[in-house]
PDB file of C-alpha atoms and ligand atoms in Angstrom:
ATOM      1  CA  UNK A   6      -7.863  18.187 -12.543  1.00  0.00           C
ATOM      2  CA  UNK A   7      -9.447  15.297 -13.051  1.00  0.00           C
ATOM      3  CA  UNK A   8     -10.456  12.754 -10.444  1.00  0.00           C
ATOM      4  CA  UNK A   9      -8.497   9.635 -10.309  1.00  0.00           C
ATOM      5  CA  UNK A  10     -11.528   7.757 -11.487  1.00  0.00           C
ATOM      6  CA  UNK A  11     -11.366   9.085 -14.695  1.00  0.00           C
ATOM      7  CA  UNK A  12      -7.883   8.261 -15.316  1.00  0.00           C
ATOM      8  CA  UNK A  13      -7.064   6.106 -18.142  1.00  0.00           C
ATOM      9  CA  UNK A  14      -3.111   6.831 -18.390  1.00  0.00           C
ATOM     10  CA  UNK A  15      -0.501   7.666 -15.438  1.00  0.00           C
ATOM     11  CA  UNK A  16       3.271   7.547 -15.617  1.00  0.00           C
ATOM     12  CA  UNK A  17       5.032   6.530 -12.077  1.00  0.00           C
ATOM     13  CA  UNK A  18       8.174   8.032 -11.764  1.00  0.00           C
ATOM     14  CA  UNK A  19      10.658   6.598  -9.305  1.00  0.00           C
ATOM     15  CA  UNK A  20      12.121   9.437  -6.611  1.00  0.00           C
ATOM     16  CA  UNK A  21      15.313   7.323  -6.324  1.00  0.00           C
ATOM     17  CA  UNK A  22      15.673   7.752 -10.508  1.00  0.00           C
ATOM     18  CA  UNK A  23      16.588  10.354 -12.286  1.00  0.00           C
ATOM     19  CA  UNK A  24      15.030  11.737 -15.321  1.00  0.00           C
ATOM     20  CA  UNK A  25      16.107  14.434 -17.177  1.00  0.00           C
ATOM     21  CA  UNK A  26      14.446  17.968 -17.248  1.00  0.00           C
ATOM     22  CA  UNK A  27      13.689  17.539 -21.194  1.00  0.00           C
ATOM     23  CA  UNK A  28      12.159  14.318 -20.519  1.00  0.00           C
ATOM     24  CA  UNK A  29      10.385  15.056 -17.322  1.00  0.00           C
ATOM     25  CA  UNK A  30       8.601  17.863 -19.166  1.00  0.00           C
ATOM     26  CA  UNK A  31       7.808  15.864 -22.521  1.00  0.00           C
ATOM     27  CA  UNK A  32       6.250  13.041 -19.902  1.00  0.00           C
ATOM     28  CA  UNK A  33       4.392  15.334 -17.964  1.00  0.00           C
ATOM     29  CA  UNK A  34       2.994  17.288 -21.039  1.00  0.00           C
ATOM     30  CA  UNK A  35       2.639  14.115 -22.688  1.00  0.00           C
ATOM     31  CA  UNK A  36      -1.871  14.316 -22.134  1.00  0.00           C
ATOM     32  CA  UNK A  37      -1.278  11.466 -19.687  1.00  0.00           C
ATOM     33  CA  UNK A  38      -3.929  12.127 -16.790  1.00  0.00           C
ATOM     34  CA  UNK A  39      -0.988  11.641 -13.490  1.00  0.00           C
ATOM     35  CA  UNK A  40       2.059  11.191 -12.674  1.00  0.00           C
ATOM     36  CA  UNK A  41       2.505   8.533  -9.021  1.00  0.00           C
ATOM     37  CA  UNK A  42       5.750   8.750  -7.328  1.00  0.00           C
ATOM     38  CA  UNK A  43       6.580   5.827  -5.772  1.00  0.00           C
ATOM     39  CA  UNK A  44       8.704   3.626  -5.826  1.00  0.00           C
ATOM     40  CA  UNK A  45       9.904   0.270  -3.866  1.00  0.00           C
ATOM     41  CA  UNK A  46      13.434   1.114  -2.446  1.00  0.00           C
ATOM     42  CA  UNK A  47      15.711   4.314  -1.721  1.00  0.00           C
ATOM     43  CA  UNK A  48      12.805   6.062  -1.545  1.00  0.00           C
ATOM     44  CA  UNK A  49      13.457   9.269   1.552  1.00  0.00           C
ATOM     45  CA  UNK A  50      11.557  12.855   2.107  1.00  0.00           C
ATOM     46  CA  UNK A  51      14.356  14.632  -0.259  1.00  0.00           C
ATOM     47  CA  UNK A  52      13.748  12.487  -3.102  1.00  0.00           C
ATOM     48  CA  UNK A  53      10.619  12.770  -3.034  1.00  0.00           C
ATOM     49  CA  UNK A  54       9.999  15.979  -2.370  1.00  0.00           C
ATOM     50  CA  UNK A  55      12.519  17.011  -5.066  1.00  0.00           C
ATOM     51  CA  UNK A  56      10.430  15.642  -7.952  1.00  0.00           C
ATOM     52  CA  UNK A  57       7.360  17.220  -6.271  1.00  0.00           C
ATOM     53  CA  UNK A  58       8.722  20.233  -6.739  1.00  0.00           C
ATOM     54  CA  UNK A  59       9.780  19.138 -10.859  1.00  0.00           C
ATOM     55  CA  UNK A  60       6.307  17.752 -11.533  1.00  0.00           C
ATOM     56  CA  UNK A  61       4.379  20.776  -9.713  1.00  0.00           C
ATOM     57  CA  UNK A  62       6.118  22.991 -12.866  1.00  0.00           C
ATOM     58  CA  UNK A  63       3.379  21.590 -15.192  1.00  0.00           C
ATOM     59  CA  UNK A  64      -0.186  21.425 -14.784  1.00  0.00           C
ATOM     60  CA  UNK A  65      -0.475  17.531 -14.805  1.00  0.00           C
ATOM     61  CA  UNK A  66      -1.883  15.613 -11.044  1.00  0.00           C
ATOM     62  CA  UNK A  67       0.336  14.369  -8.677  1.00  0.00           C
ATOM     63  CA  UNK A  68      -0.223  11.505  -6.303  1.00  0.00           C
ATOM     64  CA  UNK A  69       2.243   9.928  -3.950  1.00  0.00           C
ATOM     65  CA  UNK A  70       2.193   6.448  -4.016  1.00  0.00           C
ATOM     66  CA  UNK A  71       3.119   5.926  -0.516  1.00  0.00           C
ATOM     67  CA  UNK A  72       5.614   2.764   0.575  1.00  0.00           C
ATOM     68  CA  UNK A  73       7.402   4.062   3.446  1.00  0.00           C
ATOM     69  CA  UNK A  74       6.276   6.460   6.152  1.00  0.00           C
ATOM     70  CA  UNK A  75       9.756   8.626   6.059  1.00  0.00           C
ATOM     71  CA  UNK A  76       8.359   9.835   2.697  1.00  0.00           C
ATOM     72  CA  UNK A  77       5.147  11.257   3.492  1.00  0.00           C
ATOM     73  CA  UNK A  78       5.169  15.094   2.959  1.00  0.00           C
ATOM     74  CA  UNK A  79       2.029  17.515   2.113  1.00  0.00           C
ATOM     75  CA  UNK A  80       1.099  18.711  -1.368  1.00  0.00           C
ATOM     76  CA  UNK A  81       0.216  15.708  -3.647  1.00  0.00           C
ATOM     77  CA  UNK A  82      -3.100  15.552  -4.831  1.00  0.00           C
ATOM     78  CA  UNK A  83      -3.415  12.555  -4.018  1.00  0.00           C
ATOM     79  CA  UNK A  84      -2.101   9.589  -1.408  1.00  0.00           C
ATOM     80  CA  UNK A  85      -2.383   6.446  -2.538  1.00  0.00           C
ATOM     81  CA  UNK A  86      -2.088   3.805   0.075  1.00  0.00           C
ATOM     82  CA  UNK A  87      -1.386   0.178  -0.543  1.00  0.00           C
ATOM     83  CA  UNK A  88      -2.592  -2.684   0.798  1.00  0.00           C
ATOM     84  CA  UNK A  89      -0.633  -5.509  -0.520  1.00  0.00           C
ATOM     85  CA  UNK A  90      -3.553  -8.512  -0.094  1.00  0.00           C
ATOM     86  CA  UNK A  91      -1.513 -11.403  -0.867  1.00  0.00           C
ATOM     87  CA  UNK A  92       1.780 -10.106   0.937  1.00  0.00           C
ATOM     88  CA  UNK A  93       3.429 -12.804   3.316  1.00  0.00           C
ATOM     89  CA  UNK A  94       4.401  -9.786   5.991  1.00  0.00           C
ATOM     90  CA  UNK A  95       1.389  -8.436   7.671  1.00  0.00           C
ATOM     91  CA  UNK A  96       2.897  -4.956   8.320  1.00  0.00           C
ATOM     92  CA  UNK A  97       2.293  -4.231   4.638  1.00  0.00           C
ATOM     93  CA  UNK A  98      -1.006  -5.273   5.073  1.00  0.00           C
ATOM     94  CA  UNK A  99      -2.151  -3.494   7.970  1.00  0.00           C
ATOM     95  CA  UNK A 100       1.048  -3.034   9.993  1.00  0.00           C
ATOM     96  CA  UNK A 101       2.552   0.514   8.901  1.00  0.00           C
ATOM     97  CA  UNK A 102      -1.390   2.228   7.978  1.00  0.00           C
ATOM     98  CA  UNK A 103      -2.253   1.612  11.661  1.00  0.00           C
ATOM     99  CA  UNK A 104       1.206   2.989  12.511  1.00  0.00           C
ATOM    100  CA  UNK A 105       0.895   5.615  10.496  1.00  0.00           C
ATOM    101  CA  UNK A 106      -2.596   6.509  11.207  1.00  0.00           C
ATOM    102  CA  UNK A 107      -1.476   6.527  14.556  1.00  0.00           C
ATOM    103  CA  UNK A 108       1.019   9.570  14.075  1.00  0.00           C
ATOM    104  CA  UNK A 109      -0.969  11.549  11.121  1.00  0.00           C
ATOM    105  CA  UNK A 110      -4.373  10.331  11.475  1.00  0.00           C
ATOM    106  CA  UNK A 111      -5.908  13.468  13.019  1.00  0.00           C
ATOM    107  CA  UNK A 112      -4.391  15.700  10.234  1.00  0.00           C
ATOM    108  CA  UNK A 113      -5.338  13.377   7.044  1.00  0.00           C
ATOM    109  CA  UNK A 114      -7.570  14.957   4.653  1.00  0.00           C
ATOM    110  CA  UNK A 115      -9.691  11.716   3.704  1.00  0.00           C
ATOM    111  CA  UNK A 116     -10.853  13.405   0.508  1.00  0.00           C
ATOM    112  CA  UNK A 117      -6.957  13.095  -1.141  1.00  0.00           C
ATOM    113  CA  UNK A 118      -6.416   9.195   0.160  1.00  0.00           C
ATOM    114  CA  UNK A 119      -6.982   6.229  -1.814  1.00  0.00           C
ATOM    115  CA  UNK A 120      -6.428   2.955  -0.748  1.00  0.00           C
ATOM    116  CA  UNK A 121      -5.240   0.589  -3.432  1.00  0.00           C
ATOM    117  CA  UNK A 122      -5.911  -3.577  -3.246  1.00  0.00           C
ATOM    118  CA  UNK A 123      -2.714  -4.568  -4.131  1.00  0.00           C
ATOM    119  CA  UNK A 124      -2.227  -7.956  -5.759  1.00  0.00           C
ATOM    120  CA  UNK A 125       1.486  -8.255  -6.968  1.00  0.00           C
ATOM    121  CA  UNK A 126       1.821 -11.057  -9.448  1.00  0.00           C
ATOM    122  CA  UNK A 127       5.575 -11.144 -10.815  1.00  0.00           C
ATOM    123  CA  UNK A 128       7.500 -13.259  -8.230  1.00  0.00           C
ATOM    124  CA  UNK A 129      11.055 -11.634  -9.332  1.00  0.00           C
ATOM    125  CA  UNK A 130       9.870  -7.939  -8.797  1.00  0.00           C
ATOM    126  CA  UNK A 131      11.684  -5.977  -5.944  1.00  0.00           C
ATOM    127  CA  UNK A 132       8.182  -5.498  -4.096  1.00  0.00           C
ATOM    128  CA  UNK A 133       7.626  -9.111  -4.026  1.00  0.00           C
ATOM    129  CA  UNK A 134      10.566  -9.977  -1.674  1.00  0.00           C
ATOM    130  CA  UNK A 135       9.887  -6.784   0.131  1.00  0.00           C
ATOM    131  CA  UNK A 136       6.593  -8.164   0.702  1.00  0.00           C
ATOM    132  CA  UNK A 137       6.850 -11.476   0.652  1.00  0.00           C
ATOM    133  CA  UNK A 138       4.190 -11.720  -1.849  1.00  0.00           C
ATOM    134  CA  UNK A 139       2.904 -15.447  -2.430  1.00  0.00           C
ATOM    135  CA  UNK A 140       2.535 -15.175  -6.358  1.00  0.00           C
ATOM    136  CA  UNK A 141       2.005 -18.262  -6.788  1.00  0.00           C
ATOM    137  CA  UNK A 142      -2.182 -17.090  -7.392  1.00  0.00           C
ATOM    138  CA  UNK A 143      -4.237 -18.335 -10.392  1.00  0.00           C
ATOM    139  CA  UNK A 144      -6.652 -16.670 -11.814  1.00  0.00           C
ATOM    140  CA  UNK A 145      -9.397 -17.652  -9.685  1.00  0.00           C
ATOM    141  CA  UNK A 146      -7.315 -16.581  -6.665  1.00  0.00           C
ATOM    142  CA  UNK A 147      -7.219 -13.146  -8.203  1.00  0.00           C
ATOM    143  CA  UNK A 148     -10.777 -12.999  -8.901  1.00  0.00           C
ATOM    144  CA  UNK A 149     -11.028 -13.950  -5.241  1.00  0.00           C
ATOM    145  CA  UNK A 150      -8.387 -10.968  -4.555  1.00  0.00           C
ATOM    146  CA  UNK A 151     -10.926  -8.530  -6.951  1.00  0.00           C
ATOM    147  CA  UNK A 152     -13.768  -9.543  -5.178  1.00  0.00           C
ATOM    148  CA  UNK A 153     -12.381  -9.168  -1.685  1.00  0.00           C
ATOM    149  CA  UNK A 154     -10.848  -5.648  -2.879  1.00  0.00           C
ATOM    150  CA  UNK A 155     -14.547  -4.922  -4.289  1.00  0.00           C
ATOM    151  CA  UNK A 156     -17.603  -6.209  -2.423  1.00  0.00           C
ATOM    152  CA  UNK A 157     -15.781  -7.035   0.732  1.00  0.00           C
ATOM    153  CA  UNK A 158     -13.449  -4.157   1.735  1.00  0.00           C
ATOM    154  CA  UNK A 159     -15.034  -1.968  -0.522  1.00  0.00           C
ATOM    155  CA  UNK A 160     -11.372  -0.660  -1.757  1.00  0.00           C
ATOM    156  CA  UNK A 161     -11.907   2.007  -4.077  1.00  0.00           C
ATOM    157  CA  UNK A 162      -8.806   0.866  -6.233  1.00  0.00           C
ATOM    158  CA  UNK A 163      -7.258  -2.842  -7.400  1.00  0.00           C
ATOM    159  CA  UNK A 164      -4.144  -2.702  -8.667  1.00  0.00           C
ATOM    160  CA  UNK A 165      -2.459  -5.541 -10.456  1.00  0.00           C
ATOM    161  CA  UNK A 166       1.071  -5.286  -9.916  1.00  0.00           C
ATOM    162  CA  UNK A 167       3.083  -6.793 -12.618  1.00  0.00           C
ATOM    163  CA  UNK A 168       5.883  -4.544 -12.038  1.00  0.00           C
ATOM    164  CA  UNK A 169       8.816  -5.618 -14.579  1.00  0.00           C
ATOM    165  CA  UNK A 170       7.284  -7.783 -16.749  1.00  0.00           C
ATOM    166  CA  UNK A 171       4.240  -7.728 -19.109  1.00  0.00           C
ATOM    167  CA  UNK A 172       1.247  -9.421 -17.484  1.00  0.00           C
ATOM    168  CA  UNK A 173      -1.662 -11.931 -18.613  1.00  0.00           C
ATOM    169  CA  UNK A 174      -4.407 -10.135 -20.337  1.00  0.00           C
ATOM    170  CA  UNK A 175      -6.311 -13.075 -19.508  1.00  0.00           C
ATOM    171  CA  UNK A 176      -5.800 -12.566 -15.845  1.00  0.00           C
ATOM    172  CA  UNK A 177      -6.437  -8.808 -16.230  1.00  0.00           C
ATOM    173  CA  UNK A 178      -9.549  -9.353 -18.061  1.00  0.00           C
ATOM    174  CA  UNK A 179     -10.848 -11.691 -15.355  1.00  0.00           C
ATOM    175  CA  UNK A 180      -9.890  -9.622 -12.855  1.00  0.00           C
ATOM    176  CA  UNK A 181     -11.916  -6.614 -14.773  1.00  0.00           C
ATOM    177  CA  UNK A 182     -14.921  -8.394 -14.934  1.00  0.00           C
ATOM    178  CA  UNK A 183     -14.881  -9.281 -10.986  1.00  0.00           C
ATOM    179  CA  UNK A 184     -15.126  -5.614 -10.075  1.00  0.00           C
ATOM    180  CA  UNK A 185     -18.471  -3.696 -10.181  1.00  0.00           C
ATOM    181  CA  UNK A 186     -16.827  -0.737  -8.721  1.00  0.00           C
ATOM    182  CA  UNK A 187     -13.412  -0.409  -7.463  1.00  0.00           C
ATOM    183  CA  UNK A 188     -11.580   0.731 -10.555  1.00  0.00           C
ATOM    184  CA  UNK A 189      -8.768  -1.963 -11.565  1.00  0.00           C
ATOM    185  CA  UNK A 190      -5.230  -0.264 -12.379  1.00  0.00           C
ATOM    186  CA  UNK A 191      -2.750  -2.620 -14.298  1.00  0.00           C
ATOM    187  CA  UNK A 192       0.953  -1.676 -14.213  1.00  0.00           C
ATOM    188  CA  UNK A 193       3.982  -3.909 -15.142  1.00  0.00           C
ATOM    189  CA  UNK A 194       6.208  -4.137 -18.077  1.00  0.00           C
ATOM    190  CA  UNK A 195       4.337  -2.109 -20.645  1.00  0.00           C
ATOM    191  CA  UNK A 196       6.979  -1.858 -23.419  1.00  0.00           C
ATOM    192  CA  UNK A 197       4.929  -0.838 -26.303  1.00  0.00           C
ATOM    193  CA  UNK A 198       2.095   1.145 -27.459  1.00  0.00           C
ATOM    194  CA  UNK A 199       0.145  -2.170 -28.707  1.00  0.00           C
ATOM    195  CA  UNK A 200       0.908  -3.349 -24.964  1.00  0.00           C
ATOM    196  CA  UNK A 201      -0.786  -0.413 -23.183  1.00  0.00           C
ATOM    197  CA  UNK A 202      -3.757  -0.537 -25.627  1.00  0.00           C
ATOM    198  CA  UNK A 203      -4.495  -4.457 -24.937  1.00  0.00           C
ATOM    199  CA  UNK A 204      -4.213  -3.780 -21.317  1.00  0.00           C
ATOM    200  CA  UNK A 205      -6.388  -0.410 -21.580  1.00  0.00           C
ATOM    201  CA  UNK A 206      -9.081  -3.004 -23.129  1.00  0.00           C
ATOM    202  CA  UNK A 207      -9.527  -4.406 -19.370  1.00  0.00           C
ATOM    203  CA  UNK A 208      -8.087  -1.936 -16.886  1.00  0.00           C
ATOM    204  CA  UNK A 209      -9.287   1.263 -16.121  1.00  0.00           C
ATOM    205  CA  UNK A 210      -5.735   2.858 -15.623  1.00  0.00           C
ATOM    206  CA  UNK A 211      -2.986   1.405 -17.057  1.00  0.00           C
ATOM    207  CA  UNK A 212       0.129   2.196 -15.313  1.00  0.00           C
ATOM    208  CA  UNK A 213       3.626   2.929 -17.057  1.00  0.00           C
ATOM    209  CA  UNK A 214       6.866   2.908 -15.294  1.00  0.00           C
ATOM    210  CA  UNK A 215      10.237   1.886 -15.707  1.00  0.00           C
ATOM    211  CA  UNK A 216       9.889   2.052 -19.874  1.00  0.00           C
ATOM    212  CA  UNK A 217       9.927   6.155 -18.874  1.00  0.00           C
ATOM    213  CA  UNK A 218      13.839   5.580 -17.808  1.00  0.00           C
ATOM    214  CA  UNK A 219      14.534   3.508 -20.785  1.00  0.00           C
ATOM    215  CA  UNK A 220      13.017   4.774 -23.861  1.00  0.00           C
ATOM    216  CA  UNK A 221      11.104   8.046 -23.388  1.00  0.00           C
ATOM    217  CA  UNK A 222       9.826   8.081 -26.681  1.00  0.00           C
ATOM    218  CA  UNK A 223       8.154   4.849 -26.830  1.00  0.00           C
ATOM    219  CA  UNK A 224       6.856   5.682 -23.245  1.00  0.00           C
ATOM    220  CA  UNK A 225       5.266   8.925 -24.710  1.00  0.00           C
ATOM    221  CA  UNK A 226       3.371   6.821 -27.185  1.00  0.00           C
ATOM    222  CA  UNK A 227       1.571   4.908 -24.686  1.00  0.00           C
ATOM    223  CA  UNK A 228      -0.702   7.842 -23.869  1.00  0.00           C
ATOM    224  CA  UNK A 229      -2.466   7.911 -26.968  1.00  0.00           C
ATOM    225  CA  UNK A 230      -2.463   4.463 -26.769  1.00  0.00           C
ATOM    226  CA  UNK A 231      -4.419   4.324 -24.396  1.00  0.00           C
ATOM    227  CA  UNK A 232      -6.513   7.149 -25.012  1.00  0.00           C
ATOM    228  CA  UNK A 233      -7.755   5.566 -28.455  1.00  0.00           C
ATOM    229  CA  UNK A 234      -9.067   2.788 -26.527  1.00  0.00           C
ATOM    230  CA  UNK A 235     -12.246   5.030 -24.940  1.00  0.00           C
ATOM    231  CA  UNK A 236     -13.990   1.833 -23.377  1.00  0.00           C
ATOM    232  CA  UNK A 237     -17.326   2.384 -21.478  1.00  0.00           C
ATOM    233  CA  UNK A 238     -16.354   0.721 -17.618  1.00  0.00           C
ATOM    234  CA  UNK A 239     -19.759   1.158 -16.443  1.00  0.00           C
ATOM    235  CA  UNK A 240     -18.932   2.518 -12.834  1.00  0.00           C
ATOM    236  CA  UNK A 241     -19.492   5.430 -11.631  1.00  0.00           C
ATOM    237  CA  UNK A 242     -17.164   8.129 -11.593  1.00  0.00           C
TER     238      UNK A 242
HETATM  239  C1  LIG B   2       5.301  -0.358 -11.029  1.00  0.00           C
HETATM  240  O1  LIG B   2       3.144  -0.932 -11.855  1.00  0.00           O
HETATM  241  C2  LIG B   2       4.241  -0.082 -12.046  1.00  0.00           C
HETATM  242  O2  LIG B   2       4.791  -0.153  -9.735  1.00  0.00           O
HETATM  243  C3  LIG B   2       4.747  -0.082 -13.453  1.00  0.00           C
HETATM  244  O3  LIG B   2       5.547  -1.195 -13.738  1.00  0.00           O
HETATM  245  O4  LIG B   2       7.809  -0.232 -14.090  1.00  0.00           O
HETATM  246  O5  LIG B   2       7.203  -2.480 -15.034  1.00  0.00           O
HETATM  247  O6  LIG B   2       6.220  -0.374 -15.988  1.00  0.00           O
HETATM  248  P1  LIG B   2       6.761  -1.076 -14.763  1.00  0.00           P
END
């Protein structure tokens, strides 16, 4: 399995969606390095652990992206942990990680968590009114958001969070070129295979989503989308 430093391509899939068993085995055989579940509402322990149990049929890594604490279980590879930095609501800042750390802090494996720098930029997205994300940031305020992700907390992950619509390249590529070493994921709105390959241009992991539910095939052509790119990031894996 490969670390999630070296990944270039990950699906999310959405517990509270279905998908299809033909589908759900085309996406995870698709070459794309993970599949995240997560997702922003009607997200419980059964869902999740349901598609757990799907993806675990195939070969492919398997994080949980985690967004409340009712759905943490054992057996991901991976936990990803968001810290939304520009969210209006403190308890998705700091709020439920001290709470949870609180009831499974003794018994986390550190090695399998990864804390994310979350910087959600699409004002109409379902996490932004969960969050009460202020939006409203320019690109130097994401730079700012990079570098505080980066050099300051020493995150080991900044995601831009477009989720639902196609993002600024412009704001991506700044972004990229604030971080010497937290790895920058981009995710939002990726319709197309020329989308995921001008994102893959400035993020390290490009994130595809809700395109899965929609049209699985042009969601399968993302991978070598992104694949083809094969830029040098210059950090250390
Ligand atoms: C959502 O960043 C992901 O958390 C992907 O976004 O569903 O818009 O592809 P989309």
């Amino acid at each position: 399995m490969l670390s999630y430093r070296e990944w270039k391509h990950v699906f999310k899939l959405d517990p509270a969606k279905d998908l299809d068993n033909k589908d759900l085995e085309a996406v995870c055989e698709s070459g794309t390095d993970a599949i995240i579940v997560g997702g922003s509402d009607n997200v419980t322990l059964d869902n999740t652990l349901a598609l757990l149990a799907k993806v675990r049929r195939y070969s492919v890594a398997c994080a949980l992206e985690i967004s409340t604490l009712d759905s943490i279980t054992p057996g991901f590879d991976y936990f990803f942990i968001p810290t939304v930095l520009n969210a209006g609501d403190p308890r998705w800042i700091t709020g439920m990680h001290r709470q949870a750390l609180k009831e499974y802090g003794t018994m986390m494996n550190w090695d399998e968590i990864v804390t994310e720098g979350y910087c959600i930029l699409n004002k109409d997205a379902k996490v932004s009114a969960l969050t009460e994300a202020d939006t409203t940031l320019d690109q130097e305020d994401v730079e700012a958001a990079a570098m505080l992700t980066d050099r300051l907390f020493h995150l080991p992950v900044f995601y831009l969070e477009y989720s639902g619509v196609y993002g600024d390249p412009a704001i991506v590529k700044a972004a990229a070129d604030a971080l010497k070493n937290a790895r920058l994921f981009y995710g939002g709105g990726i319709r197309s295979a020329e989308q995921a390959a001008e994102m893959a241009a400035y993020a390290d992991t490009v994130v595809v989503g809700n395109i899965v539910y929609e049209d699985v095939k042009t969601a399968l052509k993302t991978v070598e989308a992104v694949k083809n790119i094969g830029r040098d990031d210059g950090k250390n894996v």
